[in-house]
Amino acid sequence: MDLAGLRSELKSLIVAELNLKGRDPQSIEDDAALFGPGAGLGLDSLDALQLAMVIEEKYGVRIPEGDEARAIFASVRAIADHVARARSA
């Protein structure tokens, strides 16, 4: 799967897994901030944990904890880049 397809799949996964009802996955910008007040989706730490678990299960890649995870979850593009790198390693 190419990166654009992976980003699209991740957006759908985020909407489905985090129950963002009424949110169109394709309306999520690739580089929009996902977490924190005023962020595009305004996700919180519980959302991050849930998302990490589902990404690890679906894609078979490890999501580290702490600051490294914050960088990975900065945006859909950052998550897709991490998944692609981890799968090709």
A tleap script that builds the chain and sets N, CA, C and O, in Angstrom:
source leaprc.protein.ff14SB
mol = sequence {
  NMET ASP LEU ALA GLY LEU ARG SER GLU LEU
  LYS SER LEU ILE VAL ALA GLU LEU ASN LEU
  LYS GLY ARG ASP PRO GLN SER ILE GLU ASP
  ASP ALA ALA LEU PHE GLY PRO GLY ALA GLY
  LEU GLY LEU ASP SER LEU ASP ALA LEU GLN
  LEU ALA MET VAL ILE GLU GLU LYS TYR GLY
  VAL ARG ILE PRO GLU GLY ASP GLU ALA ARG
  ALA ILE PHE ALA SER VAL ARG ALA ILE ALA
  ASP HIE VAL ALA ARG ALA ARG SER CALA
}
set mol.1.N position { 0.843 -1.181 0.000 }
set mol.1.CA position { 0.000 0.000 0.000 }
set mol.1.C position { 0.890 1.247 0.000 }
set mol.1.O position { 1.886 1.313 0.720 }
set mol.2.N position { 0.518 2.220 -0.809 }
set mol.2.CA position { 1.301 3.453 -0.842 }
set mol.2.C position { 0.943 4.343 0.346 }
set mol.2.O position { -0.032 4.089 1.053 }
set mol.3.N position { 1.739 5.385 0.556 }
set mol.3.CA position { 1.532 6.259 1.724 }
set mol.3.C position { 0.191 6.970 1.686 }
set mol.3.O position { -0.444 7.133 2.728 }
set mol.4.N position { -0.258 7.397 0.509 }
set mol.4.CA position { -1.554 8.075 0.415 }
set mol.4.C position { -2.682 7.124 0.825 }
set mol.4.O position { -3.609 7.518 1.532 }
set mol.5.N position { -2.594 5.880 0.377 }
set mol.5.CA position { -3.597 4.880 0.752 }
set mol.5.C position { -3.559 4.578 2.241 }
set mol.5.O position { -4.599 4.398 2.875 }
set mol.6.N position { -2.354 4.522 2.793 }
set mol.6.CA position { -2.191 4.279 4.228 }
set mol.6.C position { -2.776 5.432 5.036 }
set mol.6.O position { -3.461 5.205 6.033 }
set mol.7.N position { -2.513 6.663 4.614 }
set mol.7.CA position { -3.085 7.822 5.325 }
set mol.7.C position { -4.603 7.785 5.281 }
set mol.7.O position { -5.254 8.062 6.288 }
set mol.8.N position { -5.177 7.449 4.132 }
set mol.8.CA position { -6.630 7.365 4.003 }
set mol.8.C position { -7.195 6.280 4.922 }
set mol.8.O position { -8.209 6.487 5.588 }
set mol.9.N position { -6.531 5.129 4.951 }
set mol.9.CA position { -6.965 4.031 5.817 }
set mol.9.C position { -6.869 4.431 7.287 }
set mol.9.O position { -7.759 4.111 8.074 }
set mol.10.N position { -5.796 5.126 7.663 }
set mol.10.CA position { -5.635 5.579 9.048 }
set mol.10.C position { -6.735 6.564 9.450 }
set mol.10.O position { -7.233 6.508 10.574 }
set mol.11.N position { -7.110 7.449 8.555 }
set mol.11.CA position { -8.185 8.410 8.862 }
set mol.11.C position { -9.486 7.674 9.153 }
set mol.11.O position { -10.189 8.001 10.110 }
set mol.12.N position { -9.806 6.684 8.331 }
set mol.12.CA position { -11.022 5.891 8.559 }
set mol.12.C position { -10.929 5.135 9.880 }
set mol.12.O position { -11.909 5.037 10.618 }
set mol.13.N position { -9.755 4.608 10.170 }
set mol.13.CA position { -9.527 3.881 11.420 }
set mol.13.C position { -9.725 4.804 12.627 }
set mol.13.O position { -10.364 4.415 13.605 }
set mol.14.N position { -9.187 6.009 12.564 }
set mol.14.CA position { -9.318 6.979 13.654 }
set mol.14.C position { -10.783 7.291 13.908 }
set mol.14.O position { -11.227 7.280 15.056 }
set mol.15.N position { -11.542 7.569 12.850 }
set mol.15.CA position { -12.962 7.904 12.998 }
set mol.15.C position { -13.741 6.722 13.575 }
set mol.15.O position { -14.570 6.902 14.468 }
set mol.16.N position { -13.479 5.521 13.072 }
set mol.16.CA position { -14.216 4.338 13.528 }
set mol.16.C position { -13.852 3.951 14.956 }
set mol.16.O position { -14.735 3.722 15.782 }
set mol.17.N position { -12.555 3.876 15.249 }
set mol.17.CA position { -12.116 3.399 16.557 }
set mol.17.C position { -12.390 4.384 17.687 }
set mol.17.O position { -12.631 3.976 18.823 }
set mol.18.N position { -12.354 5.668 17.384 }
set mol.18.CA position { -12.556 6.679 18.433 }
set mol.18.C position { -13.981 7.223 18.433 }
set mol.18.O position { -14.281 8.213 19.100 }
set mol.19.N position { -14.851 6.564 17.677 }
set mol.19.CA position { -16.272 6.930 17.637 }
set mol.19.C position { -16.493 8.415 17.352 }
set mol.19.O position { -17.252 9.086 18.051 }
set mol.20.N position { -15.826 8.913 16.325 }
set mol.20.CA position { -15.994 10.316 15.939 }
set mol.20.C position { -17.167 10.414 14.970 }
set mol.20.O position { -17.008 10.756 13.798 }
set mol.21.N position { -18.343 10.106 15.494 }
set mol.21.CA position { -19.548 10.068 14.670 }
set mol.21.C position { -19.772 11.409 13.967 }
set mol.21.O position { -19.567 12.477 14.545 }
set mol.22.N position { -20.188 11.325 12.737 }
set mol.22.CA position { -20.472 12.525 11.971 }
set mol.22.C position { -19.232 13.150 11.353 }
set mol.22.O position { -19.329 14.140 10.628 }
set mol.23.N position { -18.075 12.580 11.634 }
set mol.23.CA position { -16.830 13.132 11.088 }
set mol.23.C position { -16.474 12.371 9.809 }
set mol.23.O position { -16.395 11.142 9.826 }
set mol.24.N position { -16.263 13.073 8.723 }
set mol.24.CA position { -15.853 12.455 7.470 }
set mol.24.C position { -14.346 12.229 7.530 }
set mol.24.O position { -13.585 13.188 7.668 }
set mol.25.N position { -13.903 10.977 7.428 }
set mol.25.CA position { -12.459 10.713 7.529 }
set mol.25.C position { -11.639 11.546 6.539 }
set mol.25.O position { -10.535 11.983 6.862 }
set mol.26.N position { -12.171 11.763 5.352 }
set mol.26.CA position { -11.411 12.492 4.336 }
set mol.26.C position { -11.330 13.992 4.634 }
set mol.26.O position { -10.586 14.718 3.975 }
set mol.27.N position { -12.094 14.452 5.622 }
set mol.27.CA position { -12.010 15.872 6.002 }
set mol.27.C position { -10.840 16.122 6.959 }
set mol.27.O position { -10.519 17.271 7.261 }
set mol.28.N position { -10.209 15.052 7.432 }
set mol.28.CA position { -9.058 15.191 8.327 }
set mol.28.C position { -7.833 15.504 7.474 }
set mol.28.O position { -7.480 14.740 6.575 }
set mol.29.N position { -7.198 16.619 7.759 }
set mol.29.CA position { -6.006 17.017 7.010 }
set mol.29.C position { -4.833 16.111 7.385 }
set mol.29.O position { -4.688 15.726 8.545 }
set mol.30.N position { -4.001 15.775 6.405 }
set mol.30.CA position { -2.840 14.905 6.645 }
set mol.30.C position { -1.903 15.471 7.708 }
set mol.30.O position { -1.340 14.719 8.503 }
set mol.31.N position { -1.735 16.796 7.723 }
set mol.31.CA position { -0.774 17.424 8.634 }
set mol.31.C position { -1.423 18.123 9.834 }
set mol.31.O position { -0.737 18.799 10.601 }
set mol.32.N position { -2.736 17.965 9.998 }
set mol.32.CA position { -3.428 18.618 11.111 }
set mol.32.C position { -3.039 17.966 12.436 }
set mol.32.O position { -2.885 16.747 12.516 }
set mol.33.N position { -2.881 18.789 13.473 }
set mol.33.CA position { -2.598 18.269 14.815 }
set mol.33.C position { -3.789 17.435 15.281 }
set mol.33.O position { -4.941 17.839 15.121 }
set mol.34.N position { -3.503 16.279 15.855 }
set mol.34.CA position { -4.574 15.392 16.309 }
set mol.34.C position { -4.909 15.583 17.780 }
set mol.34.O position { -6.044 15.350 18.195 }
set mol.35.N position { -3.921 16.008 18.576 }
set mol.35.CA position { -4.094 16.052 20.028 }
set mol.35.C position { -3.964 17.459 20.576 }
set mol.35.O position { -3.324 18.329 19.985 }
set mol.36.N position { -4.598 17.655 21.738 }
set mol.36.CA position { -4.461 18.911 22.454 }
set mol.36.C position { -5.604 19.875 22.176 }
set mol.36.O position { -6.339 19.735 21.199 }
set mol.37.N position { -5.732 20.854 23.057 }
set mol.37.CA position { -6.781 21.852 22.897 }
set mol.37.C position { -6.537 22.658 21.631 }
set mol.37.O position { -5.410 23.049 21.327 }
set mol.38.N position { -7.610 22.894 20.909 }
set mol.38.CA position { -7.498 23.678 19.686 }
set mol.38.C position { -6.973 22.884 18.507 }
set mol.38.O position { -6.863 23.413 17.401 }
set mol.39.N position { -6.643 21.604 18.733 }
set mol.39.CA position { -6.158 20.758 17.642 }
set mol.39.C position { -7.330 20.365 16.756 }
set mol.39.O position { -8.491 20.443 17.157 }
set mol.40.N position { -7.005 19.947 15.559 }
set mol.40.CA position { -8.032 19.553 14.593 }
set mol.40.C position { -9.068 18.602 15.168 }
set mol.40.O position { -10.268 18.833 15.019 }
set mol.41.N position { -8.622 17.537 15.822 }
set mol.41.CA position { -9.556 16.567 16.382 }
set mol.41.C position { -9.685 16.693 17.887 }
set mol.41.O position { -10.655 16.195 18.457 }
set mol.42.N position { -8.740 17.342 18.548 }
set mol.42.CA position { -8.802 17.533 19.993 }
set mol.42.C position { -8.779 16.229 20.770 }
set mol.42.O position { -9.465 16.099 21.784 }
set mol.43.N position { -7.995 15.258 20.305 }
set mol.43.CA position { -7.925 13.972 20.986 }
set mol.43.C position { -7.144 14.091 22.285 }
set mol.43.O position { -6.369 15.030 22.466 }
set mol.44.N position { -7.350 13.133 23.194 }
set mol.44.CA position { -6.657 13.166 24.487 }
set mol.44.C position { -5.819 11.900 24.690 }
set mol.44.O position { -5.710 11.070 23.788 }
set mol.45.N position { -5.232 11.763 25.873 }
set mol.45.CA position { -4.315 10.655 26.132 }
set mol.45.C position { -4.997 9.288 26.063 }
set mol.45.O position { -4.370 8.314 25.647 }
set mol.46.N position { -6.255 9.197 26.457 }
set mol.46.CA position { -6.972 7.924 26.344 }
set mol.46.C position { -7.169 7.547 24.881 }
set mol.46.O position { -7.080 6.376 24.512 }
set mol.47.N position { -7.440 8.559 24.049 }
set mol.47.CA position { -7.561 8.315 22.610 }
set mol.47.C position { -6.232 7.808 22.052 }
set mol.47.O position { -6.209 6.914 21.207 }
set mol.48.N position { -5.127 8.383 22.529 }
set mol.48.CA position { -3.798 7.975 22.061 }
set mol.48.C position { -3.541 6.513 22.402 }
set mol.48.O position { -3.030 5.761 21.572 }
set mol.49.N position { -3.889 6.112 23.606 }
set mol.49.CA position { -3.690 4.733 24.031 }
set mol.49.C position { -4.514 3.778 23.173 }
set mol.49.O position { -4.008 2.756 22.707 }
set mol.50.N position { -5.770 4.113 22.969 }
set mol.50.CA position { -6.645 3.276 22.156 }
set mol.50.C position { -6.131 3.192 20.720 }
set mol.50.O position { -6.112 2.118 20.118 }
set mol.51.N position { -5.719 4.325 20.186 }
set mol.51.CA position { -5.198 4.367 18.824 }
set mol.51.C position { -3.903 3.568 18.693 }
set mol.51.O position { -3.710 2.855 17.708 }
set mol.52.N position { -3.019 3.685 19.679 }
set mol.52.CA position { -1.762 2.932 19.655 }
set mol.52.C position { -2.051 1.428 19.625 }
set mol.52.O position { -1.425 0.688 18.866 }
set mol.53.N position { -2.983 0.988 20.438 }
set mol.53.CA position { -3.296 -0.444 20.496 }
set mol.53.C position { -3.846 -0.949 19.171 }
set mol.53.O position { -3.449 -2.018 18.706 }
set mol.54.N position { -4.742 -0.207 18.566 }
set mol.54.CA position { -5.341 -0.668 17.322 }
set mol.54.C position { -4.330 -0.615 16.168 }
set mol.54.O position { -4.361 -1.476 15.289 }
set mol.55.N position { -3.451 0.365 16.160 }
set mol.55.CA position { -2.422 0.449 15.119 }
set mol.55.C position { -1.433 -0.709 15.271 }
set mol.55.O position { -1.044 -1.332 14.283 }
set mol.56.N position { -1.029 -0.992 16.508 }
set mol.56.CA position { -0.114 -2.111 16.748 }
set mol.56.C position { -0.740 -3.428 16.292 }
set mol.56.O position { -0.072 -4.264 15.684 }
set mol.57.N position { -2.029 -3.605 16.592 }
set mol.57.CA position { -2.719 -4.841 16.237 }
set mol.57.C position { -2.920 -4.953 14.723 }
set mol.57.O position { -2.651 -6.000 14.136 }
set mol.58.N position { -3.387 -3.889 14.103 }
set mol.58.CA position { -3.718 -3.926 12.669 }
set mol.58.C position { -2.485 -3.985 11.775 }
set mol.58.O position { -2.465 -4.719 10.787 }
set mol.59.N position { -1.467 -3.219 12.118 }
set mol.59.CA position { -0.309 -3.094 11.235 }
set mol.59.C position { 0.924 -3.863 11.730 }
set mol.59.O position { 1.921 -3.964 11.016 }
set mol.60.N position { 0.854 -4.401 12.947 }
set mol.60.CA position { 1.966 -5.184 13.466 }
set mol.60.C position { 3.223 -4.363 13.731 }
set mol.60.O position { 4.341 -4.867 13.617 }
set mol.61.N position { 3.028 -3.092 14.086 }
set mol.61.CA position { 4.175 -2.228 14.400 }
set mol.61.C position { 4.073 -1.763 15.843 }
set mol.61.O position { 2.975 -1.631 16.384 }
set mol.62.N position { 5.208 -1.517 16.458 }
set mol.62.CA position { 5.239 -1.064 17.846 }
set mol.62.C position { 5.150 0.457 17.901 }
set mol.62.O position { 5.812 1.157 17.136 }
set mol.63.N position { 4.330 0.953 18.809 }
set mol.63.CA position { 4.248 2.386 19.074 }
set mol.63.C position { 4.953 2.607 20.413 }
set mol.63.O position { 4.485 2.116 21.440 }
set mol.64.N position { 6.063 3.333 20.418 }
set mol.64.CA position { 6.777 3.574 21.677 }
set mol.64.C position { 5.979 4.508 22.587 }
set mol.64.O position { 4.970 5.078 22.173 }
set mol.65.N position { 6.434 4.655 23.806 }
set mol.65.CA position { 5.751 5.534 24.764 }
set mol.65.C position { 6.505 6.849 24.895 }
set mol.65.O position { 7.622 6.992 24.398 }
set mol.66.N position { 5.879 7.807 25.570 }
set mol.66.CA position { 6.539 9.069 25.894 }
set mol.66.C position { 6.695 10.016 24.724 }
set mol.66.O position { 5.850 10.085 23.832 }
set mol.67.N position { 7.804 10.747 24.752 }
set mol.67.CA position { 8.038 11.786 23.750 }
set mol.67.C position { 8.064 11.239 22.329 }
set mol.67.O position { 7.611 11.900 21.394 }
set mol.68.N position { 8.591 10.044 22.170 }
set mol.68.CA position { 8.649 9.438 20.845 }
set mol.68.C position { 7.241 9.209 20.290 }
set mol.68.O position { 6.997 9.411 19.101 }
set mol.69.N position { 6.324 8.791 21.150 }
set mol.69.CA position { 4.936 8.581 20.728 }
set mol.69.C position { 4.275 9.902 20.372 }
set mol.69.O position { 3.488 9.966 19.428 }
set mol.70.N position { 4.589 10.959 21.121 }
set mol.70.CA position { 4.014 12.276 20.819 }
set mol.70.C position { 4.363 12.704 19.400 }
set mol.70.O position { 3.519 13.246 18.686 }
set mol.71.N position { 5.591 12.465 18.998 }
set mol.71.CA position { 6.012 12.827 17.645 }
set mol.71.C position { 5.281 11.982 16.595 }
set mol.71.O position { 4.901 12.489 15.540 }
set mol.72.N position { 5.089 10.700 16.890 }
set mol.72.CA position { 4.397 9.811 15.957 }
set mol.72.C position { 2.940 10.227 15.797 }
set mol.72.O position { 2.397 10.192 14.693 }
set mol.73.N position { 2.309 10.619 16.900 }
set mol.73.CA position { 0.889 10.982 16.861 }
set mol.73.C position { 0.652 12.461 16.566 }
set mol.73.O position { -0.443 12.969 16.806 }
set mol.74.N position { 1.647 13.145 16.057 }
set mol.74.CA position { 1.495 14.572 15.745 }
set mol.74.C position { 0.439 14.791 14.674 }
set mol.74.O position { -0.311 15.766 14.730 }
set mol.75.N position { 0.375 13.895 13.703 }
set mol.75.CA position { -0.565 14.046 12.589 }
set mol.75.C position { -0.766 12.690 11.918 }
set mol.75.O position { -0.050 11.730 12.204 }
set mol.76.N position { -1.743 12.629 11.030 }
set mol.76.CA position { -1.967 11.401 10.263 }
set mol.76.C position { -0.720 11.088 9.431 }
set mol.76.O position { -0.322 9.928 9.325 }
set mol.77.N position { -0.106 12.113 8.843 }
set mol.77.CA position { 1.101 11.892 8.042 }
set mol.77.C position { 2.224 11.271 8.888 }
set mol.77.O position { 2.915 10.359 8.432 }
set mol.78.N position { 2.400 11.766 10.117 }
set mol.78.CA position { 3.454 11.236 10.993 }
set mol.78.C position { 3.181 9.780 11.370 }
set mol.78.O position { 4.108 8.972 11.429 }
set mol.79.N position { 1.922 9.440 11.624 }
set mol.79.CA position { 1.569 8.052 11.942 }
set mol.79.C position { 1.859 7.163 10.736 }
set mol.79.O position { 2.466 6.101 10.877 }
set mol.80.N position { 1.430 7.592 9.560 }
set mol.80.CA position { 1.639 6.803 8.342 }
set mol.80.C position { 3.129 6.607 8.071 }
set mol.80.O position { 3.555 5.514 7.697 }
set mol.81.N position { 3.914 7.654 8.259 }
set mol.81.CA position { 5.356 7.555 8.048 }
set mol.81.C position { 5.976 6.536 9.006 }
set mol.81.O position { 6.828 5.740 8.611 }
set mol.82.N position { 5.540 6.569 10.270 }
set mol.82.CA position { 6.065 5.615 11.264 }
set mol.82.C position { 5.694 4.181 10.880 }
set mol.82.O position { 6.544 3.292 10.914 }
set mol.83.N position { 4.441 3.956 10.519 }
set mol.83.CA position { 3.984 2.618 10.148 }
set mol.83.C position { 4.776 2.114 8.934 }
set mol.83.O position { 5.235 0.972 8.916 }
set mol.84.N position { 4.931 2.968 7.930 }
set mol.84.CA position { 5.656 2.562 6.716 }
set mol.84.C position { 7.125 2.226 7.029 }
set mol.84.O position { 7.660 1.231 6.539 }
set mol.85.N position { 7.766 3.069 7.851 }
set mol.85.CA position { 9.159 2.817 8.229 }
set mol.85.C position { 9.292 1.507 9.008 }
set mol.85.O position { 10.175 0.696 8.731 }
set mol.86.N position { 8.414 1.315 9.973 }
set mol.86.CA position { 8.479 0.120 10.830 }
set mol.86.C position { 8.206 -1.153 10.027 }
set mol.86.O position { 8.815 -2.193 10.283 }
set mol.87.N position { 7.312 -1.074 9.079 }
set mol.87.CA position { 6.993 -2.266 8.287 }
set mol.87.C position { 8.084 -2.610 7.291 }
set mol.87.O position { 8.225 -3.768 6.898 }
set mol.88.N position { 8.852 -1.617 6.881 }
set mol.88.CA position { 9.910 -1.878 5.897 }
set mol.88.C position { 11.223 -2.252 6.562 }
set mol.88.O position { 12.160 -2.690 5.894 }
set mol.89.N position { 11.293 -2.080 7.888 }
set mol.89.CA position { 12.540 -2.380 8.617 }
set mol.89.C position { 12.763 -3.870 8.773 }
set mol.89.O position { 13.762 -4.286 9.360 }
savepdb mol mol.pdb
quit
